[in-house]
Short mmCIF file of N, CA, C and O in Angstrom, two decimals:
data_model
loop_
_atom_site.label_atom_id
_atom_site.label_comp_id
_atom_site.label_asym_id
_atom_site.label_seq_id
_atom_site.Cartn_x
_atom_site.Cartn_y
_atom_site.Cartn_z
N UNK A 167 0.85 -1.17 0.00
CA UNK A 167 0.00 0.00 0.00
C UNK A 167 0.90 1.24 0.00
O UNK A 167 1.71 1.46 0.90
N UNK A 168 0.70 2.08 -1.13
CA UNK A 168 1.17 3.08 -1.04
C UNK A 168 0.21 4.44 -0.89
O UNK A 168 -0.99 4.56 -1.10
N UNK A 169 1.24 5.48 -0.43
CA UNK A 169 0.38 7.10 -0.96
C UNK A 169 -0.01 7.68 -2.45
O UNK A 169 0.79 7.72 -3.38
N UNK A 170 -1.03 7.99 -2.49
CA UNK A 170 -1.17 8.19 -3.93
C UNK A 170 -0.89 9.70 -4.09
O UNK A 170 -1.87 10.28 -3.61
N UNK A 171 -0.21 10.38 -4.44
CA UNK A 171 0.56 11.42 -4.38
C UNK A 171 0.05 12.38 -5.32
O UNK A 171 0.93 13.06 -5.86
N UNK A 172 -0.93 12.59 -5.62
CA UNK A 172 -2.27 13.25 -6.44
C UNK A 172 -2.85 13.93 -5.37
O UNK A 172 -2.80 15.14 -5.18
N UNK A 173 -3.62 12.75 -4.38
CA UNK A 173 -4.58 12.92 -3.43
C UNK A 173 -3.95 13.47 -2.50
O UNK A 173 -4.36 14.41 -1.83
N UNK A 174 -2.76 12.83 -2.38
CA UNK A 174 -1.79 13.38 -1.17
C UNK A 174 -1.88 14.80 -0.60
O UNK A 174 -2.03 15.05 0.59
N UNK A 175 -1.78 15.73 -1.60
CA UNK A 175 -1.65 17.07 -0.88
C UNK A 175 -2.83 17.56 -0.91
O UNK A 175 -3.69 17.54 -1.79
N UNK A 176 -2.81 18.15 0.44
CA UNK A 176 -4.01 18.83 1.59
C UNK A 176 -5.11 18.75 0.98
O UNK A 176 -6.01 17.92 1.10
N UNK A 177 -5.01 19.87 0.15
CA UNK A 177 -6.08 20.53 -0.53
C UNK A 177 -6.84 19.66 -1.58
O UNK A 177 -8.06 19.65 -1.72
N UNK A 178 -5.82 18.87 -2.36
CA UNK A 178 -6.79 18.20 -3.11
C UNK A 178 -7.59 16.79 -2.41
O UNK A 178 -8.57 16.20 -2.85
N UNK A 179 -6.85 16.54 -1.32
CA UNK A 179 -7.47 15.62 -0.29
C UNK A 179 -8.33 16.06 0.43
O UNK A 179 -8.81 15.13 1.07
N UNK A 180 -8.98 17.38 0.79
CA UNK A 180 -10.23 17.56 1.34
C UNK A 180 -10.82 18.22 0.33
O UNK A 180 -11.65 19.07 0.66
N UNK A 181 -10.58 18.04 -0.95
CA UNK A 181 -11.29 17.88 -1.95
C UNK A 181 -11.97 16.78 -2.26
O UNK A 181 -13.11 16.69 -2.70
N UNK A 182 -11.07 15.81 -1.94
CA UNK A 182 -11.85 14.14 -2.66
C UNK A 182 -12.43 13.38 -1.44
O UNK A 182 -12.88 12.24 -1.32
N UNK A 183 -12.22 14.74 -0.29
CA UNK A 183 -13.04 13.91 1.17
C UNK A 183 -14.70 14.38 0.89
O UNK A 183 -15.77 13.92 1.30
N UNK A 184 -14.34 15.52 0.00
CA UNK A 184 -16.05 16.29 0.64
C UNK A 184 -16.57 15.51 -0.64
O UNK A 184 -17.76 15.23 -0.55
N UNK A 185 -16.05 15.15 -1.63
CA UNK A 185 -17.19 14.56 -2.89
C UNK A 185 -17.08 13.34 -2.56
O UNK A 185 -18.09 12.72 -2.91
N UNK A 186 -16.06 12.46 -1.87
CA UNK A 186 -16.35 11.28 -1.23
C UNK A 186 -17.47 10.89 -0.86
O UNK A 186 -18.02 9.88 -1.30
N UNK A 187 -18.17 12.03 0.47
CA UNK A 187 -18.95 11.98 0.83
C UNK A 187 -20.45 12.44 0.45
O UNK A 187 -21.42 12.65 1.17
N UNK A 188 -20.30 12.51 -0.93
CA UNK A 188 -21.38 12.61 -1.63
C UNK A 188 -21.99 11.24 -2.00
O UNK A 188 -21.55 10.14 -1.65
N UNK A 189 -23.24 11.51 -2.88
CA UNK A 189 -23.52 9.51 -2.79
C UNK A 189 -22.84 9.72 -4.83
O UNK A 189 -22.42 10.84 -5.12
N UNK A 190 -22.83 8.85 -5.72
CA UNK A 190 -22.14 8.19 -6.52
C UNK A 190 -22.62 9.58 -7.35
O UNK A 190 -21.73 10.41 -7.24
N UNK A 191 -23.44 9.94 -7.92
CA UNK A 191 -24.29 10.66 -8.93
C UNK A 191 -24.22 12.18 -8.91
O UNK A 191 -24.35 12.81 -9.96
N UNK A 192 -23.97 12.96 -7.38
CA UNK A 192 -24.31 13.46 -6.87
C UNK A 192 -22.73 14.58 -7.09
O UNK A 192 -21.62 14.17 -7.41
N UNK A 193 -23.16 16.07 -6.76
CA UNK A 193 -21.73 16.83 -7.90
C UNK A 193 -21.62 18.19 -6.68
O UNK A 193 -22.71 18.64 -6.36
N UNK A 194 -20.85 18.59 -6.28
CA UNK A 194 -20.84 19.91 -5.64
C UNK A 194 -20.75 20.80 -6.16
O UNK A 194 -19.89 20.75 -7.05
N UNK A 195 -21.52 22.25 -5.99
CA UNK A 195 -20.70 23.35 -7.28
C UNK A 195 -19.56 23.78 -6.43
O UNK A 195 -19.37 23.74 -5.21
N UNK A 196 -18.70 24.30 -7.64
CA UNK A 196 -17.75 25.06 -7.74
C UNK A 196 -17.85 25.86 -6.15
O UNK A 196 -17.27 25.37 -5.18
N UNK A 197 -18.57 26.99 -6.06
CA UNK A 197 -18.53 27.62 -4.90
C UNK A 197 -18.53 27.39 -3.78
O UNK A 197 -17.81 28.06 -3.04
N UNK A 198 -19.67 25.92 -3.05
CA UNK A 198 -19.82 25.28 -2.36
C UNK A 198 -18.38 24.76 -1.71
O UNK A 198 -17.91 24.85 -0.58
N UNK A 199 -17.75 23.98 -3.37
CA UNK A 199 -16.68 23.49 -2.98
C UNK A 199 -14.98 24.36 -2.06
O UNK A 199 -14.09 24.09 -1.26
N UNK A 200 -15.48 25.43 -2.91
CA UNK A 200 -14.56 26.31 -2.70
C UNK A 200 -14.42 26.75 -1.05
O UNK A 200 -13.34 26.81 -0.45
N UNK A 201 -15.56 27.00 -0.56
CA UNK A 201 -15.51 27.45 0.75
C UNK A 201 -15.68 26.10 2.11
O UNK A 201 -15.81 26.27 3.33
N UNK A 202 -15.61 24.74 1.29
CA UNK A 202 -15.59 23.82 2.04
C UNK A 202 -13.95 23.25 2.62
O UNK A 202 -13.65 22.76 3.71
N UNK A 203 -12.91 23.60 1.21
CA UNK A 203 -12.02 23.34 1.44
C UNK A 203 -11.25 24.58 1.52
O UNK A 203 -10.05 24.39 1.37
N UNK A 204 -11.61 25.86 1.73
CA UNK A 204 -11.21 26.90 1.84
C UNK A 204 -10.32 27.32 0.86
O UNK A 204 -9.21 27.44 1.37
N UNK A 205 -10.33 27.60 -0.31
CA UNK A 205 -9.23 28.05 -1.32
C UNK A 205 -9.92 29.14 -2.23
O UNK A 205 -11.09 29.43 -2.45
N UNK A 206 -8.81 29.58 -2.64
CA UNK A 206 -9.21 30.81 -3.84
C UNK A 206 -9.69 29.96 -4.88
O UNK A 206 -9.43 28.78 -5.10
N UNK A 207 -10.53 30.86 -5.57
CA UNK A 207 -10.79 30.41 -7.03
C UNK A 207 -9.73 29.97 -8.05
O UNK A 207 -10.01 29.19 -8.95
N UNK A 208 -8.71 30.40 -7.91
CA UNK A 208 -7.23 30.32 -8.87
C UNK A 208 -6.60 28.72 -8.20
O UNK A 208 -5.91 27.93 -8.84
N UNK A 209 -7.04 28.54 -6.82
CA UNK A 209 -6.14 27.73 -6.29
C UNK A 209 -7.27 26.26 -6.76
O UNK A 209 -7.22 25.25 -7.47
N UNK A 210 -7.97 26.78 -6.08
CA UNK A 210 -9.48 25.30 -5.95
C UNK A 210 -9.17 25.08 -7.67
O UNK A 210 -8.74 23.98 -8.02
N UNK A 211 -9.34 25.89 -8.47
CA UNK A 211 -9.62 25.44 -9.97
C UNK A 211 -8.01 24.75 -10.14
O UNK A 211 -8.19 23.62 -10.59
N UNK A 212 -6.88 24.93 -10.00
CA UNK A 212 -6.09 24.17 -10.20
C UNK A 212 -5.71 23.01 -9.98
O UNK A 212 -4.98 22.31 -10.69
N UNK A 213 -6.16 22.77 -9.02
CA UNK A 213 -6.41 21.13 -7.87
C UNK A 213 -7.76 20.78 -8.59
O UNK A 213 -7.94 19.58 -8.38
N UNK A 214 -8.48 21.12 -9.12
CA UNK A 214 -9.53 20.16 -9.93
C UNK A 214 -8.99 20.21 -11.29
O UNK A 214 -9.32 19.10 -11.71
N UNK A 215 -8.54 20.63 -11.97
CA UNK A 215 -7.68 20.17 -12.86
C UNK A 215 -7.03 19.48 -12.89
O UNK A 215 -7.27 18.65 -13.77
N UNK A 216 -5.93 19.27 -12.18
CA UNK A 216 -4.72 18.47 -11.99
C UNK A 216 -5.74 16.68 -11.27
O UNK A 216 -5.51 15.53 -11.64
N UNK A 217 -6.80 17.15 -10.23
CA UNK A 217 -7.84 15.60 -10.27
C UNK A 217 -8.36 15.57 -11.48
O UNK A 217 -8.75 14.43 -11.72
N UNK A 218 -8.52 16.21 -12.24
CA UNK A 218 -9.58 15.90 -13.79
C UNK A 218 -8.65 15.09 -14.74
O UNK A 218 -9.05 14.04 -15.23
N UNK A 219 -7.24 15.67 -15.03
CA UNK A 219 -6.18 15.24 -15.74
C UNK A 219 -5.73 13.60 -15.17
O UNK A 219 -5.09 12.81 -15.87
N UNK A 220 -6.23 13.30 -13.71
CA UNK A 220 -5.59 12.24 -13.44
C UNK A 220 -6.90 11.27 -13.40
O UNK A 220 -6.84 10.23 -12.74
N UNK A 221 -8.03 11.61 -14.08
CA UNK A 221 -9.83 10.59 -14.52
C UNK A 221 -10.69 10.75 -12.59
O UNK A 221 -11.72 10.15 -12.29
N UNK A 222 -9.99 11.58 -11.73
CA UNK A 222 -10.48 11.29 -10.39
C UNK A 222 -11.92 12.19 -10.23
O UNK A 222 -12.76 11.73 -9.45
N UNK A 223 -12.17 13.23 -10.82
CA UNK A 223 -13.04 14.22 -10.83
C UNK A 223 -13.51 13.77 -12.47
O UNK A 223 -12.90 13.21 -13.38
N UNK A 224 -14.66 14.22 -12.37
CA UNK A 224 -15.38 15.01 -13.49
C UNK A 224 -15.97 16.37 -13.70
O UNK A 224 -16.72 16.59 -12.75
N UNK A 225 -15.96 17.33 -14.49
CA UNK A 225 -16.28 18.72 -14.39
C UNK A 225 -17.05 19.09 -15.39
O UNK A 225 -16.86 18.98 -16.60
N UNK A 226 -18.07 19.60 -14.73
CA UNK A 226 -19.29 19.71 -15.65
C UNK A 226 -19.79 21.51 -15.56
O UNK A 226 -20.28 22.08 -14.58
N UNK A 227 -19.49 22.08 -16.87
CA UNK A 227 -19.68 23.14 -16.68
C UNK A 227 -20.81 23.39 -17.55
O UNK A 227 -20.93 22.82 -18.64
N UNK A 228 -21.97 24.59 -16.91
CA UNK A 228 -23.18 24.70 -17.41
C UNK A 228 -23.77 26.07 -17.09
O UNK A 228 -23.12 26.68 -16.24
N UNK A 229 -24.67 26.61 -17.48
CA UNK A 229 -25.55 28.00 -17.81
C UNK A 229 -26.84 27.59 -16.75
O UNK A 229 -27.70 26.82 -17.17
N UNK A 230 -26.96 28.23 -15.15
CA UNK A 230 -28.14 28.46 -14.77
C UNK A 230 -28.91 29.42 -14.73
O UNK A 230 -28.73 30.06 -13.70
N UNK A 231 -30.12 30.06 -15.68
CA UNK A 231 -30.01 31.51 -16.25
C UNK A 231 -29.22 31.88 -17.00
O UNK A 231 -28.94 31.35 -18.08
N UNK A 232 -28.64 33.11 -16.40
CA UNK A 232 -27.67 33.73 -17.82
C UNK A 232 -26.29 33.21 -16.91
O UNK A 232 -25.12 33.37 -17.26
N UNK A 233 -26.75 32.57 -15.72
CA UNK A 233 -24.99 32.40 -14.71
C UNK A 233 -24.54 31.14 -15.22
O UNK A 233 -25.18 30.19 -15.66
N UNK A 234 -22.82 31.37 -15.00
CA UNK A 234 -22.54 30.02 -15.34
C UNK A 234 -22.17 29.30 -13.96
O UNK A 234 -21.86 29.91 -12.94
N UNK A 235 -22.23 28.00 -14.07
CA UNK A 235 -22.46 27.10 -13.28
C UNK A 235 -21.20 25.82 -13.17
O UNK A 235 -21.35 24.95 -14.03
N UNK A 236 -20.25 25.67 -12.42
CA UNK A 236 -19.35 24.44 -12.31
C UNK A 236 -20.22 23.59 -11.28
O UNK A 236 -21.00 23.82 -10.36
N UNK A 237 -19.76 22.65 -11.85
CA UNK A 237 -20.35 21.22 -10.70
C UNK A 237 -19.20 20.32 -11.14
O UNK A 237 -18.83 20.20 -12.31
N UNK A 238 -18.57 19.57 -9.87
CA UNK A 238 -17.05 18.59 -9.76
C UNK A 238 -18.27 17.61 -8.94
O UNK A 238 -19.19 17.86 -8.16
N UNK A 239 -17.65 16.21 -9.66
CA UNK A 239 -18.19 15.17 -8.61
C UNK A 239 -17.13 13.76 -9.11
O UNK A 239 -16.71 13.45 -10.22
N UNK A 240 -16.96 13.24 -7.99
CA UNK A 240 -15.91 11.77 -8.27
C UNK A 240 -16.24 11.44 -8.79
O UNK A 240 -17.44 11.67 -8.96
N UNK A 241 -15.36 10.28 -9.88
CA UNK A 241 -15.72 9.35 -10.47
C UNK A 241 -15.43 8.25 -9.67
O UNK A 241 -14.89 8.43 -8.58
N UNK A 242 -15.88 6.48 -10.27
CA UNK A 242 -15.50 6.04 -9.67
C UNK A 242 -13.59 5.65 -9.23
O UNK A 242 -13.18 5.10 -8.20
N UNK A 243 -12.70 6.19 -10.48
CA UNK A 243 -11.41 5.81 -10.16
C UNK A 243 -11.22 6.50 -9.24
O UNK A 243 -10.56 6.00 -8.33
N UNK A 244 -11.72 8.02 -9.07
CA UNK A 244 -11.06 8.51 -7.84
C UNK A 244 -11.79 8.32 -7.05
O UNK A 244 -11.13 7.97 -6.07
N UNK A 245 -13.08 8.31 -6.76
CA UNK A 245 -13.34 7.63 -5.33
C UNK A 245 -12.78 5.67 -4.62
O UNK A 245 -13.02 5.19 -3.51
N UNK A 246 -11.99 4.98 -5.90
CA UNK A 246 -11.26 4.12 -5.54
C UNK A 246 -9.71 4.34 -4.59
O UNK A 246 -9.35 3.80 -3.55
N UNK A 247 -8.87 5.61 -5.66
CA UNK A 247 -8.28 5.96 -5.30
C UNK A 247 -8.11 6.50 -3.74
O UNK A 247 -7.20 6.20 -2.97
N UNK A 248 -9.26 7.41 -3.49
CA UNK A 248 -9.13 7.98 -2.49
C UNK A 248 -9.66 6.84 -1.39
O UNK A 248 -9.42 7.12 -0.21
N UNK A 249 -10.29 5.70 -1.63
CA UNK A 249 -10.53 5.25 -0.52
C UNK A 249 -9.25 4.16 0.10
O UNK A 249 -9.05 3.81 1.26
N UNK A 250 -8.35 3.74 -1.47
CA UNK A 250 -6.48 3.76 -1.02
C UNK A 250 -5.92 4.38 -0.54
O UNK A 250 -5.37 3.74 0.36
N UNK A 251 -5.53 5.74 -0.52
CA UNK A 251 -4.99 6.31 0.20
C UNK A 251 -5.47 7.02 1.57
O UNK A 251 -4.75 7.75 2.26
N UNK A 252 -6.76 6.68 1.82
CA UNK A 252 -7.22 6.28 3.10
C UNK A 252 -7.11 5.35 3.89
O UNK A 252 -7.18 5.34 5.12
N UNK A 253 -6.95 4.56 3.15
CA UNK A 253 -6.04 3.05 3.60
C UNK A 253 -4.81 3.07 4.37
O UNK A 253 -4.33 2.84 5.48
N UNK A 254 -4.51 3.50 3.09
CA UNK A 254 -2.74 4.29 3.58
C UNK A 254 -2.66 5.03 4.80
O UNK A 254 -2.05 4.63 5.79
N UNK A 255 -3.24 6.05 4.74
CA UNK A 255 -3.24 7.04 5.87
C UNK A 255 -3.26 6.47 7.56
O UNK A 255 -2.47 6.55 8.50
N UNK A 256 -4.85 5.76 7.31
CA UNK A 256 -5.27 4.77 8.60
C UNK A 256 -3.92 3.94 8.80
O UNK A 256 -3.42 4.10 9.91
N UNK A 257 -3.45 3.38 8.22
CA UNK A 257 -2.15 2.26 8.33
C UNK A 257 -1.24 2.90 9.12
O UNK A 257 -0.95 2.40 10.21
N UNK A 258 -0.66 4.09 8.69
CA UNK A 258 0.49 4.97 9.03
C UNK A 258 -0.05 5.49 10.77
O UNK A 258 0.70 5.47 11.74
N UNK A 259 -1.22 5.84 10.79
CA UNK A 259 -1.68 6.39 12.06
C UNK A 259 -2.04 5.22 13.08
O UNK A 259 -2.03 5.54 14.27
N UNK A 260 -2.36 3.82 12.75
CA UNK A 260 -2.92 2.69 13.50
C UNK A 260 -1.04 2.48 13.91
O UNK A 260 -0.77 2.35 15.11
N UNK A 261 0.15 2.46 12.86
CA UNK A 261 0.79 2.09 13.41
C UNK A 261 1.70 3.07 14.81
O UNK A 261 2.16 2.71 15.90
N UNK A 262 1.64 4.63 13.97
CA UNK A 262 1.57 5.21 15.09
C UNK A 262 1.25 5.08 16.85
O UNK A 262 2.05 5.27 17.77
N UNK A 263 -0.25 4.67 16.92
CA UNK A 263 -1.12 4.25 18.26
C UNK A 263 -0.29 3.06 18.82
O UNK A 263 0.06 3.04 20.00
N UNK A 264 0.06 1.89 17.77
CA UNK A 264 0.75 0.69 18.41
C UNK A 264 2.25 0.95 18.23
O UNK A 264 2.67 0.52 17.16
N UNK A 265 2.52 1.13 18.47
CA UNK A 265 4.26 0.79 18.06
C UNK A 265 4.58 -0.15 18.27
O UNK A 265 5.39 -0.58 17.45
N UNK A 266 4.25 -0.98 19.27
CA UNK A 266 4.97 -2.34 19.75
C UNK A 266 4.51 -3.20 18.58
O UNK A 266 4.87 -4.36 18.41
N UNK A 267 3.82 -2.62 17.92
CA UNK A 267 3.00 -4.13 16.89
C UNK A 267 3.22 -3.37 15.45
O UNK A 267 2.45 -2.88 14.63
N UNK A 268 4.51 -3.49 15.55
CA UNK A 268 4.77 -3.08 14.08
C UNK A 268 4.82 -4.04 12.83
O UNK A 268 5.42 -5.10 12.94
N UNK A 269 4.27 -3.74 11.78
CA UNK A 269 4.34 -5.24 10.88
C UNK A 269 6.13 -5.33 10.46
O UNK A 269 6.88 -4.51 9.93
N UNK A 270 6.30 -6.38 10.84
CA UNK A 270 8.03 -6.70 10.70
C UNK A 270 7.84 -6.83 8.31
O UNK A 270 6.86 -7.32 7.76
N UNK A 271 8.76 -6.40 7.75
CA UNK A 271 8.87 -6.74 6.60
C UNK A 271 9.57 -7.45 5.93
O UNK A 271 10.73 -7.17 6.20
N UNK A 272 9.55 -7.86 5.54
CA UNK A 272 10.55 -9.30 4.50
C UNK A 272 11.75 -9.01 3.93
O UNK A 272 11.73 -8.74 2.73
N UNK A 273 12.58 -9.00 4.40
CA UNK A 273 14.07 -8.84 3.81
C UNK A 273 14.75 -9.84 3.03
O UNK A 273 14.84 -11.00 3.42
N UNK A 274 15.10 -9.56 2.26
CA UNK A 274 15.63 -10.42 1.16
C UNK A 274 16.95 -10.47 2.27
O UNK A 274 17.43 -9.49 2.84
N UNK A 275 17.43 -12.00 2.42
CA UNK A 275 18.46 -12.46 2.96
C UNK A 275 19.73 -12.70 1.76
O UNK A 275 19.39 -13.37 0.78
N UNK A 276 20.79 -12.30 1.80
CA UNK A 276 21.78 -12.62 0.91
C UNK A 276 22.95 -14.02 1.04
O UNK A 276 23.71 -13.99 2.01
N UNK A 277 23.06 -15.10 0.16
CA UNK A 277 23.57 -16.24 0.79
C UNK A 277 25.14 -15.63 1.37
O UNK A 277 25.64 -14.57 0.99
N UNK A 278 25.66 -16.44 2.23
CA UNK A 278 26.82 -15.63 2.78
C UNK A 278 28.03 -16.18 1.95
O UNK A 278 29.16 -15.73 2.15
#
């Protein structure tokens, strides 16, 4: 299990926490999103790009009235993704809590 280093940083990770927690279908707008994970418009739109470029987001831009309208919602690779590197995360912090119960790893032994 590794970090997936997309999701990894902050911002785009409480990005793929809050549409995580959306149900499958279901899309946040743009603004919503913006003030959930606290970022500028310049910043939030670059971190959904850089998830769009990697299939984790989808971005659906549209006309409500004469306004225009973004809506971001996971797909399923990135809500796979992100629920790996939640994996990851939990792992790193469970081993934290135990220390004594660390998983020992397999070393390749060399003949002498």
């Amino acid at each position: 299990m590794a970090a997936d280093e997309i999701i990894h940083q902050s911002v785009r990770l409480r990005i793929m926490a809050a549409l995580n927690s959306l149900g499958r279908r279901e899309a946040l707008e743009f603004t919503r999103l913006k003030l959930i994970v606290n970022a500028t418009d310049g910043n939030l739109g670059a971190h959904i790009d850089t998830l769009a470029t990697a299939g984790y987001v989808d971005v659906e831009k549209l006309f409500v009235g004469r306004r225009p309208q973004t809506r971001v919602k996971a797909t399923s690779v990135g809500r796979r993704a992100f629920r790996g590197h939640a994996a990851f995360l939990r792992a790193i912090l469970d081993e934290a809590e135990q220390p004594g119960k660390r998983v020992q790893r397999r070393t390749r032994q060399r003949p002498l």
